Short mmCIF file of C-alpha atoms in Angstrom, two decimals:
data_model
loop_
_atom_site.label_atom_id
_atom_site.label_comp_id
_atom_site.label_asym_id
_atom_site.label_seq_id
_atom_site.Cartn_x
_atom_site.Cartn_y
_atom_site.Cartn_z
CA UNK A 600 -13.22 -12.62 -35.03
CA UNK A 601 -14.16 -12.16 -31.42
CA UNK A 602 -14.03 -16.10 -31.08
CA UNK A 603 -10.55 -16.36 -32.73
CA UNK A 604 -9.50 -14.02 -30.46
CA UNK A 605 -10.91 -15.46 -27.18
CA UNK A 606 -8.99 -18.93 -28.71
CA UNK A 607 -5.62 -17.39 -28.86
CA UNK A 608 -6.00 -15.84 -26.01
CA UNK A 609 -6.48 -18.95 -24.19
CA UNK A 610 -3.84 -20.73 -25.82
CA UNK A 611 -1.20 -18.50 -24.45
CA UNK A 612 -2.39 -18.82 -20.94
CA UNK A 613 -2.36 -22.51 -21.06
CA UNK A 614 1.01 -22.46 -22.76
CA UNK A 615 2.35 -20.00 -20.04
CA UNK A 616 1.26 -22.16 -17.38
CA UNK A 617 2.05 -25.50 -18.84
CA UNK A 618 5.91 -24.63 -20.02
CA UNK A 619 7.00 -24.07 -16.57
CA UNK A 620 5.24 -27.54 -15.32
CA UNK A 621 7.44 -29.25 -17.75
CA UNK A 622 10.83 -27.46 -17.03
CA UNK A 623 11.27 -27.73 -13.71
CA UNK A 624 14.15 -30.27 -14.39
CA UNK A 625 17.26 -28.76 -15.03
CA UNK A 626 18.99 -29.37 -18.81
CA UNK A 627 21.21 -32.04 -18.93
CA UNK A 628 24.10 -29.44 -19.90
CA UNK A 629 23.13 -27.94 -16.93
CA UNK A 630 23.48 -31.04 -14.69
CA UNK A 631 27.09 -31.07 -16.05
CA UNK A 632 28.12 -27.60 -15.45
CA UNK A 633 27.29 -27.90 -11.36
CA UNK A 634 29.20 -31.53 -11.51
CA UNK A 635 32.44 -29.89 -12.33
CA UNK A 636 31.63 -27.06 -10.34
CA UNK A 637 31.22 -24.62 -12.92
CA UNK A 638 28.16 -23.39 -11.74
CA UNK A 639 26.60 -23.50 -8.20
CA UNK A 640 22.85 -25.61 -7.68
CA UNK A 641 21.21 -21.55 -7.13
CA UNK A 642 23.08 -20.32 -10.43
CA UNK A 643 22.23 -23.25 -12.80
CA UNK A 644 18.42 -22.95 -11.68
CA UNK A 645 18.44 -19.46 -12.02
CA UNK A 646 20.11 -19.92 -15.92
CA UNK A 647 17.29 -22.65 -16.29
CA UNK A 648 14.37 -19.79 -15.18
CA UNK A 649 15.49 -17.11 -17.42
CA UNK A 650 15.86 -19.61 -20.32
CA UNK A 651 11.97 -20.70 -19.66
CA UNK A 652 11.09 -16.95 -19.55
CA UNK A 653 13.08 -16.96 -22.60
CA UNK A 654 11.46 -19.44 -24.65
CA UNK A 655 7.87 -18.63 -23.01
CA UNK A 656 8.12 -15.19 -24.27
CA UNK A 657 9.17 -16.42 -28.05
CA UNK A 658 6.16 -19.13 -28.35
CA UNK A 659 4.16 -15.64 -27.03
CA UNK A 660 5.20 -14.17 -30.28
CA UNK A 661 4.69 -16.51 -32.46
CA UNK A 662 1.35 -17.51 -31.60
CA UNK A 663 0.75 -13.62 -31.86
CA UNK A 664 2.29 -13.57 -35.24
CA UNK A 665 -0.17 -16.67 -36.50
CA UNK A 666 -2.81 -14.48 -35.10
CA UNK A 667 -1.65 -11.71 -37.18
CA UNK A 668 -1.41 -13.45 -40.54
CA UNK A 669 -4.26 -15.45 -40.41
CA UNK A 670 -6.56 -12.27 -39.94
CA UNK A 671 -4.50 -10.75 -42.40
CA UNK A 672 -5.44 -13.52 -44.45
CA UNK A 673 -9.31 -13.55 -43.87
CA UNK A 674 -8.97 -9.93 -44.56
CA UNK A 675 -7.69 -10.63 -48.14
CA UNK A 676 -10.98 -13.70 -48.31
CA UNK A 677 -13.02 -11.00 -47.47
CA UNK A 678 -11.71 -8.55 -49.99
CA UNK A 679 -12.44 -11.15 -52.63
CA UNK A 680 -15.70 -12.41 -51.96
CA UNK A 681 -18.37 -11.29 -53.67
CA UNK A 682 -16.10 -9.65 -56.41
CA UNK A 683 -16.54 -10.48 -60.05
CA UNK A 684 -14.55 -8.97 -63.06
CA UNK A 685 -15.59 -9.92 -66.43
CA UNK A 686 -15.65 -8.43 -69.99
CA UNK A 687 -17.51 -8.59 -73.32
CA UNK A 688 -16.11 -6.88 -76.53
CA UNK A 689 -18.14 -7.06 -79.91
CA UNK A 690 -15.88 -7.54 -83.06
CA UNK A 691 -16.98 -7.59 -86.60
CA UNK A 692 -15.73 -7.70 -90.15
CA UNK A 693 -16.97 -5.14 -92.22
CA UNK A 694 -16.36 -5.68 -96.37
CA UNK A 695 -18.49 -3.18 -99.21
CA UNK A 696 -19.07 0.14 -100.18
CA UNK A 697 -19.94 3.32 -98.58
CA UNK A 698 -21.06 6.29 -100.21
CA UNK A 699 -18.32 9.29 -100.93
CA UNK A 700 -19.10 11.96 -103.38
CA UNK A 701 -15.45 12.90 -103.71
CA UNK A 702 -14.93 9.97 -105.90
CA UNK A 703 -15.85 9.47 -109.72
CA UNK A 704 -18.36 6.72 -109.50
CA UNK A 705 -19.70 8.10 -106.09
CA UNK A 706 -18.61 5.17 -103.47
CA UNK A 707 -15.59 3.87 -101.83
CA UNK A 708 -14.72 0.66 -100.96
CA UNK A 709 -14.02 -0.55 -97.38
CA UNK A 710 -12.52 -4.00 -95.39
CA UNK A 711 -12.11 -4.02 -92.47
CA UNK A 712 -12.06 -5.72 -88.86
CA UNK A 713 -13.65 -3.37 -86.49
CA UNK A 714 -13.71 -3.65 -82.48
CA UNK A 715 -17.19 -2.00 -81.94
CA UNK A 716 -17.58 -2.27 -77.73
CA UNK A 717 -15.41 -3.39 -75.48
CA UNK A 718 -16.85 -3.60 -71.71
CA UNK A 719 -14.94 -3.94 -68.20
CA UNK A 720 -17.17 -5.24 -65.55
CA UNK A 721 -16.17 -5.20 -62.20
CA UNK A 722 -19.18 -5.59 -59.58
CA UNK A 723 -18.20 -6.31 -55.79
CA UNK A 724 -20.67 -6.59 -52.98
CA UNK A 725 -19.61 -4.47 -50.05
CA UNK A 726 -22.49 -6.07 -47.58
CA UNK A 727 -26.02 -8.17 -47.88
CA UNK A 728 -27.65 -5.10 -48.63
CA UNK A 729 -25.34 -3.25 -50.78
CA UNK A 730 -23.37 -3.58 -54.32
CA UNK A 731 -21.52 -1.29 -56.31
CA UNK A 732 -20.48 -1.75 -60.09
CA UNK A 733 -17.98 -0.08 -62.58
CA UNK A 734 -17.80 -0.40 -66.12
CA UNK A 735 -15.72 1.61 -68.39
CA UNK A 736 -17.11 1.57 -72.12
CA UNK A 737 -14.81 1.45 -74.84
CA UNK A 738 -15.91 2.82 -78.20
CA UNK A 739 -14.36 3.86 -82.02
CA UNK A 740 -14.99 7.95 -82.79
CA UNK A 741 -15.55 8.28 -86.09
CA UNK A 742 -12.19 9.41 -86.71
CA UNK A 743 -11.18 5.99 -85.86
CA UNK A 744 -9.76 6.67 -82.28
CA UNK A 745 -11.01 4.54 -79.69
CA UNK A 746 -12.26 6.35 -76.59
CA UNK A 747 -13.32 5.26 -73.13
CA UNK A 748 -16.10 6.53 -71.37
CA UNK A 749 -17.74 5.17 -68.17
CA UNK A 750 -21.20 3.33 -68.92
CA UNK A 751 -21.85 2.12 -65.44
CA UNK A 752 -20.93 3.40 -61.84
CA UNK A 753 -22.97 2.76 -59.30
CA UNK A 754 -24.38 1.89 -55.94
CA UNK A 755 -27.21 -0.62 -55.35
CA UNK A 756 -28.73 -0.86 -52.62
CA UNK A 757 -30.76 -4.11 -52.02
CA UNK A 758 -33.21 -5.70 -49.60
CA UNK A 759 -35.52 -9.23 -49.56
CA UNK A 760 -38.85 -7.04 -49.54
CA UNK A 761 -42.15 -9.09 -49.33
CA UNK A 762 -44.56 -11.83 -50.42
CA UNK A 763 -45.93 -9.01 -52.86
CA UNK A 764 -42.80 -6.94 -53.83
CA UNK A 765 -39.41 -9.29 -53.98
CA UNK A 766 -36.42 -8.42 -54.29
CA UNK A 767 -36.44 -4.63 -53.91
CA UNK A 768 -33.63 -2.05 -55.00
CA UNK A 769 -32.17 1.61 -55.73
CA UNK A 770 -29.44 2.34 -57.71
CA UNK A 771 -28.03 5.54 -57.74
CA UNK A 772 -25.47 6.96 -59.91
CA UNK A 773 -24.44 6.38 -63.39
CA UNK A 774 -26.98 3.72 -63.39
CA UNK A 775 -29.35 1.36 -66.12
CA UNK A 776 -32.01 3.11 -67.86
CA UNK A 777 -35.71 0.79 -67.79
CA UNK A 778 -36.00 -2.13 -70.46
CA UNK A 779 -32.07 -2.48 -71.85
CA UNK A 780 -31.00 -4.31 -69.43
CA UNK A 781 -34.13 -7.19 -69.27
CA UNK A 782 -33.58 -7.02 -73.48
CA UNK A 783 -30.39 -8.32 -73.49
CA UNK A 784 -31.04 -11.08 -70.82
CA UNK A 785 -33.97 -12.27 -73.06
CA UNK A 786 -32.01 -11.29 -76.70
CA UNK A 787 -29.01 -13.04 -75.36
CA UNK A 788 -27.77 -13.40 -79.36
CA UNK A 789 -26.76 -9.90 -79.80
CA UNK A 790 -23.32 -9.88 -81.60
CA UNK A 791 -22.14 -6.54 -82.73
CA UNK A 792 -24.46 -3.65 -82.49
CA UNK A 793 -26.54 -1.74 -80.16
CA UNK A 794 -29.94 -2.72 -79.17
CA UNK A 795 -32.72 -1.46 -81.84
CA UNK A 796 -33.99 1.84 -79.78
CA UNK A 797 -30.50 2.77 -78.66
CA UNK A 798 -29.00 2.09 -81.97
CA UNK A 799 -31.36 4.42 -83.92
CA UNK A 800 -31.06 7.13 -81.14
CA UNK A 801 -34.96 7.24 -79.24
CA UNK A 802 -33.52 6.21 -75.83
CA UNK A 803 -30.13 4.93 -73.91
CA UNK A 804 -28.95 2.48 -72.22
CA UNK A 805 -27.87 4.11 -69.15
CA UNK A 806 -27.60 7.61 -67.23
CA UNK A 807 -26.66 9.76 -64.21
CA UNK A 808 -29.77 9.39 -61.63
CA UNK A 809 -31.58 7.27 -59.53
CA UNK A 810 -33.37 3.60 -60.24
CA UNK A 811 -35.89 1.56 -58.45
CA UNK A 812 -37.05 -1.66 -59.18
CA UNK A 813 -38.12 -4.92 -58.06
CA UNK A 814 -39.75 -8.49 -58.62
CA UNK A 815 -43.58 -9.48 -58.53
CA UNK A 816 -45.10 -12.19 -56.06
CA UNK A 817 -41.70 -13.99 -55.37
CA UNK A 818 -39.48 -16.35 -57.55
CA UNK A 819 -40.33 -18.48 -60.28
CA UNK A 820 -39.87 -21.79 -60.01
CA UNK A 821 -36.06 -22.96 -59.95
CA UNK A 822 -36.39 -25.36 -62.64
CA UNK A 823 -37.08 -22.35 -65.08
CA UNK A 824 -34.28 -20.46 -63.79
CA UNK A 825 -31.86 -23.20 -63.94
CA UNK A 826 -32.52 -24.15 -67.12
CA UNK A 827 -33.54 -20.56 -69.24
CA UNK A 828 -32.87 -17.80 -67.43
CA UNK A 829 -32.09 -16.66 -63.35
CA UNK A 830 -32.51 -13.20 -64.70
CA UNK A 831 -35.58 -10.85 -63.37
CA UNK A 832 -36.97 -13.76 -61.98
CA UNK A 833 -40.11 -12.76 -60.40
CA UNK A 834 -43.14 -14.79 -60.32
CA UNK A 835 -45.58 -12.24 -62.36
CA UNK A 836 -43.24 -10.13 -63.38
CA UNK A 837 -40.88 -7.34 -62.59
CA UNK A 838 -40.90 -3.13 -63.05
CA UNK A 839 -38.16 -0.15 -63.16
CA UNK A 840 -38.69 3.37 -62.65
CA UNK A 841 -36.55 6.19 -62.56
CA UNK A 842 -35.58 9.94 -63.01
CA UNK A 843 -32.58 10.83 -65.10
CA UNK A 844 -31.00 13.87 -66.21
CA UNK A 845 -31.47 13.23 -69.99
CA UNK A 846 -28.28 13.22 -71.74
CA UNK A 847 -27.56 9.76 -71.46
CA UNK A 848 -24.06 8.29 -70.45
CA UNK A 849 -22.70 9.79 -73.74
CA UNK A 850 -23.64 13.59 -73.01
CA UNK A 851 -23.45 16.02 -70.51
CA UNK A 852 -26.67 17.42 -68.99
CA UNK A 853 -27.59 20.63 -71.01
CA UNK A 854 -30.34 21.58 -69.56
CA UNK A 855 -32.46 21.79 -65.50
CA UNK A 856 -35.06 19.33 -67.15
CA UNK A 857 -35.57 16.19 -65.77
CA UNK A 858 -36.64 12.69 -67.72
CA UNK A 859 -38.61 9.73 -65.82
CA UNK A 860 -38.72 5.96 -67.63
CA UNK A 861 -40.28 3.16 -66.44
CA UNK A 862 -40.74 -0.39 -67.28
CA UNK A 863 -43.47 -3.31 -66.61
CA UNK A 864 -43.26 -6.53 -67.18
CA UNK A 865 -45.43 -9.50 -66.57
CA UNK A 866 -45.21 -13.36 -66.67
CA UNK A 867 -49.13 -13.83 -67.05
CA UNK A 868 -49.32 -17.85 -67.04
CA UNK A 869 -46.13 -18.57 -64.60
CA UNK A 870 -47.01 -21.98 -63.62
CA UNK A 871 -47.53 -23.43 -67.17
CA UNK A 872 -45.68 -20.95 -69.45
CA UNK A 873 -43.40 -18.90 -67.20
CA UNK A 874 -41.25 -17.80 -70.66
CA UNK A 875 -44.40 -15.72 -72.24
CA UNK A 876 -43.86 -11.93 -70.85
CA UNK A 877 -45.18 -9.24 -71.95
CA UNK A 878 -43.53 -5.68 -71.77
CA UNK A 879 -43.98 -1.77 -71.59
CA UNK A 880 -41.36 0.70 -71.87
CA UNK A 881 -42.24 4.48 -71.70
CA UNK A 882 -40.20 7.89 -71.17
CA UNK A 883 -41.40 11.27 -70.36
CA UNK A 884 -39.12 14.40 -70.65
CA UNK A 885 -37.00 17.34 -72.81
CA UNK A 886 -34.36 16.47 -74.87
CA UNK A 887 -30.92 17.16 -73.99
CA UNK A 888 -30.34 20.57 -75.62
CA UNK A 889 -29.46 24.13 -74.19
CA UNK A 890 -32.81 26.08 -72.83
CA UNK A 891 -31.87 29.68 -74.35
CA UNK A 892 -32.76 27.77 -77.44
CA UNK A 893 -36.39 27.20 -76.99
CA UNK A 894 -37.10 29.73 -74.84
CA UNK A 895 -39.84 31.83 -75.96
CA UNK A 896 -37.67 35.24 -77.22
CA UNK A 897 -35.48 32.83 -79.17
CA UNK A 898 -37.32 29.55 -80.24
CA UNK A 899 -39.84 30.84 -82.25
CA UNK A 900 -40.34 29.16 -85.83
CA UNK A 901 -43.16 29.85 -88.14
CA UNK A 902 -44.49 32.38 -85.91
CA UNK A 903 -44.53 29.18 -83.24
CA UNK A 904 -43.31 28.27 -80.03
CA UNK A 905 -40.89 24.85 -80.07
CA UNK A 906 -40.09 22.25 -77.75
CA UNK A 907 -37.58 19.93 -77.77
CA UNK A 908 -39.99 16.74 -76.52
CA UNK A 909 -39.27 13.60 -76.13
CA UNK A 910 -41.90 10.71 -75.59
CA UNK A 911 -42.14 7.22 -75.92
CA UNK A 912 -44.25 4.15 -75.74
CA UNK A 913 -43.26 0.88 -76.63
CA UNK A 914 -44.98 -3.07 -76.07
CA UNK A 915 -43.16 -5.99 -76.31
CA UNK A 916 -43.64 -9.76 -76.13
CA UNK A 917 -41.15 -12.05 -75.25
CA UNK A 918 -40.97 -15.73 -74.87
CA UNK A 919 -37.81 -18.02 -73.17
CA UNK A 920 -36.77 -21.66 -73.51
CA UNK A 921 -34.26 -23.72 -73.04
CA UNK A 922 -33.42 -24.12 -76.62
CA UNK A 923 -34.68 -21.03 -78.03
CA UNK A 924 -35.56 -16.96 -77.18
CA UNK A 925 -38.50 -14.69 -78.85
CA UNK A 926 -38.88 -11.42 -78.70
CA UNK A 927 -40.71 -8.28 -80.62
CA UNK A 928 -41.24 -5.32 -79.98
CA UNK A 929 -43.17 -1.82 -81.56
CA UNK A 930 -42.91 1.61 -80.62
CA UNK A 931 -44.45 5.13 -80.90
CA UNK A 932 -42.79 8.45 -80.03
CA UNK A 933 -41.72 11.81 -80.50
CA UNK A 934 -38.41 13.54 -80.65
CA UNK A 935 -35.12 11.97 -78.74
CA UNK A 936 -33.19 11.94 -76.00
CA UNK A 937 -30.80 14.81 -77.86
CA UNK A 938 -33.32 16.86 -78.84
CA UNK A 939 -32.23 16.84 -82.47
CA UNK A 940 -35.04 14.80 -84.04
CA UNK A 941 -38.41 15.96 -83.85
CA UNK A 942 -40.13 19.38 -82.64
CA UNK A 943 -43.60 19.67 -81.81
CA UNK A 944 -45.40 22.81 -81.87
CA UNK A 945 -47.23 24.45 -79.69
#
């Protein structure tokens, strides 16, 4: 900017100087009007300066108004680089029966086109070391209304990091919650539902606190991420940990508890078979319900103390090729992140 500037800058000063070299001749009209005696020799070169003052002061302007709109311009290149707005909705057709007590034989029949998700991605970086990202999350209630809800809003703050750790950054806000986000850049197929542990209620996909995470020993190699997958592409590997409130981005937080999850991943032959990873996924915390439930006045049952726990441990193994993607994955646990599932005693 400074050097655009210094440019335009010079460009009037040579313009200044150079307008009065070349009008030092009178105008032809001029030539005429002393002729006939119209105007005296002192008069028709004073018309001629003020008309070079004139039309110095005019090219002034305009080369100040170029200035103007080309850095308005830039400004508006700037605005859009780095910004990327995308979508992805899930839409099925759903044809059987459900079950309804209410009718004679005990089931009613349903068909039906159903918009299950809808997602609007907008991510913009703001600088080389900082992003932010906002995506409202559009959902069916059961009563059939469609609600939105925000599913991601936050900032990420990123660096290069090191040989050892690559890639290095914190998100904070309504951010991703460890292993969702690496299982659908490896299950790439999904088509209409949730991912297994968020569809069956053990964990979610996202919540209010803070993230770190980061990439292993540099990049793989660029043929691999060319050709399967740019995604988490560290050389051994990749983790995320963070601490959440609990509730997920579905639920308010109902109680001062606090939940960490963390995931570790490793590529253990990069060189030969940089697909093969395998995975762990844990969490640590309370579910999401209201303490003056379990406290120890009020949550007794059986003549014992209850907590609302929720733990989990899970492995996975995933492969990636260019033609094909493999992944499984087990998982052992107690309670959820609502609290509703599973009590342990004490």
């Amino acid at each position: 900017m400074k050097k655009e500037r210094m440019t335009t800058f010079l460009l009037v000063v040579l313009f200044a100087v150079a307008v009065p070299l070349f009008s030092q001749e009178l105008d032809p009209l001029l030539k005429i009007l002393i002729e006939k005696n119209i105007l005296t020799q002192d008069e028709a070169v004073s018309v001629q300066e003020e008309y070079d003052k004139r039309k110095r002061e005019e090219s002034v302007g305009v080369l100040l108004a170029n200035e103007e709109k080309a850095k308005k311009n830039n400004e508006a290149k700037d605005f859009f680089n780095g910004l990327k707005i995308g979508g992805i909705y899930f839409i099925s057709f759903q044809n059987g029966r459900s079950f309804n007590p209410s009718t004679p034989n005990g089931y009613s029949a349903y068909s039906k086109f159903v918009l299950k998700r809808g997602y609007f991605d907008v991510r913009k970086e703001i600088s080389p070391f900082l992003k932010i990202r906002f995506t409202p999350d559009l959902t069916e209630e059961q009563s059939g209304e469609y609600k939105m809800r925000m599913k991601f809003c936050y900032a990420d703050f990123v660096w290069k990091g090191n040989g050892v750790v690559t890639d290095p950054h914190v998100e904070v806000g309504m951010v991703h919650f460890p292993w969702f986000d690496i299982e659908e850049t490896i299950n790439t197929y999904r088509m209409q539902d949730a991912p297994f542990l968020d569809r069956i209620g053990v964990a979610t996909t996202a919540d209010l606190g803070l993230l770190f995470g980061a990439n292993f020993g540099g990049h793989v190699n660029e043929e691999y991420q060319r050709q399967v997958s740019s995604s988490y592409p560290g050389k051994w590997g990749s983790f995320e940990i963070g601490i959440y409130n609990g509730g997920g981005f579905i639920s308010k937080e109902k109680n001062s508890n606090k939940v960490v999850a963390g995931r570790l991943s490793l590529r253990v032959v990069p060189e030969k078979v940089p697909g093969l990873q395998f995975h762990w996924f844990f969490v640590n915390g309370r579910g999401n319900l209201e303490e003056n439930l379990f406290c120890e006045a009020k949550g007794v049952f059986f003549g014992k103390r209850i907590y609302p726990k929720w733990n989990l441990q899970m492995a996975a193994i995933s492969f990636q090729h260019s033609h094909f993607n493999i992944l499984a994955e087990c998982f052992e646990g107690e309670g959820n992140l609502s609290g509703t599932r599973y009590y342990s005693p004490d």
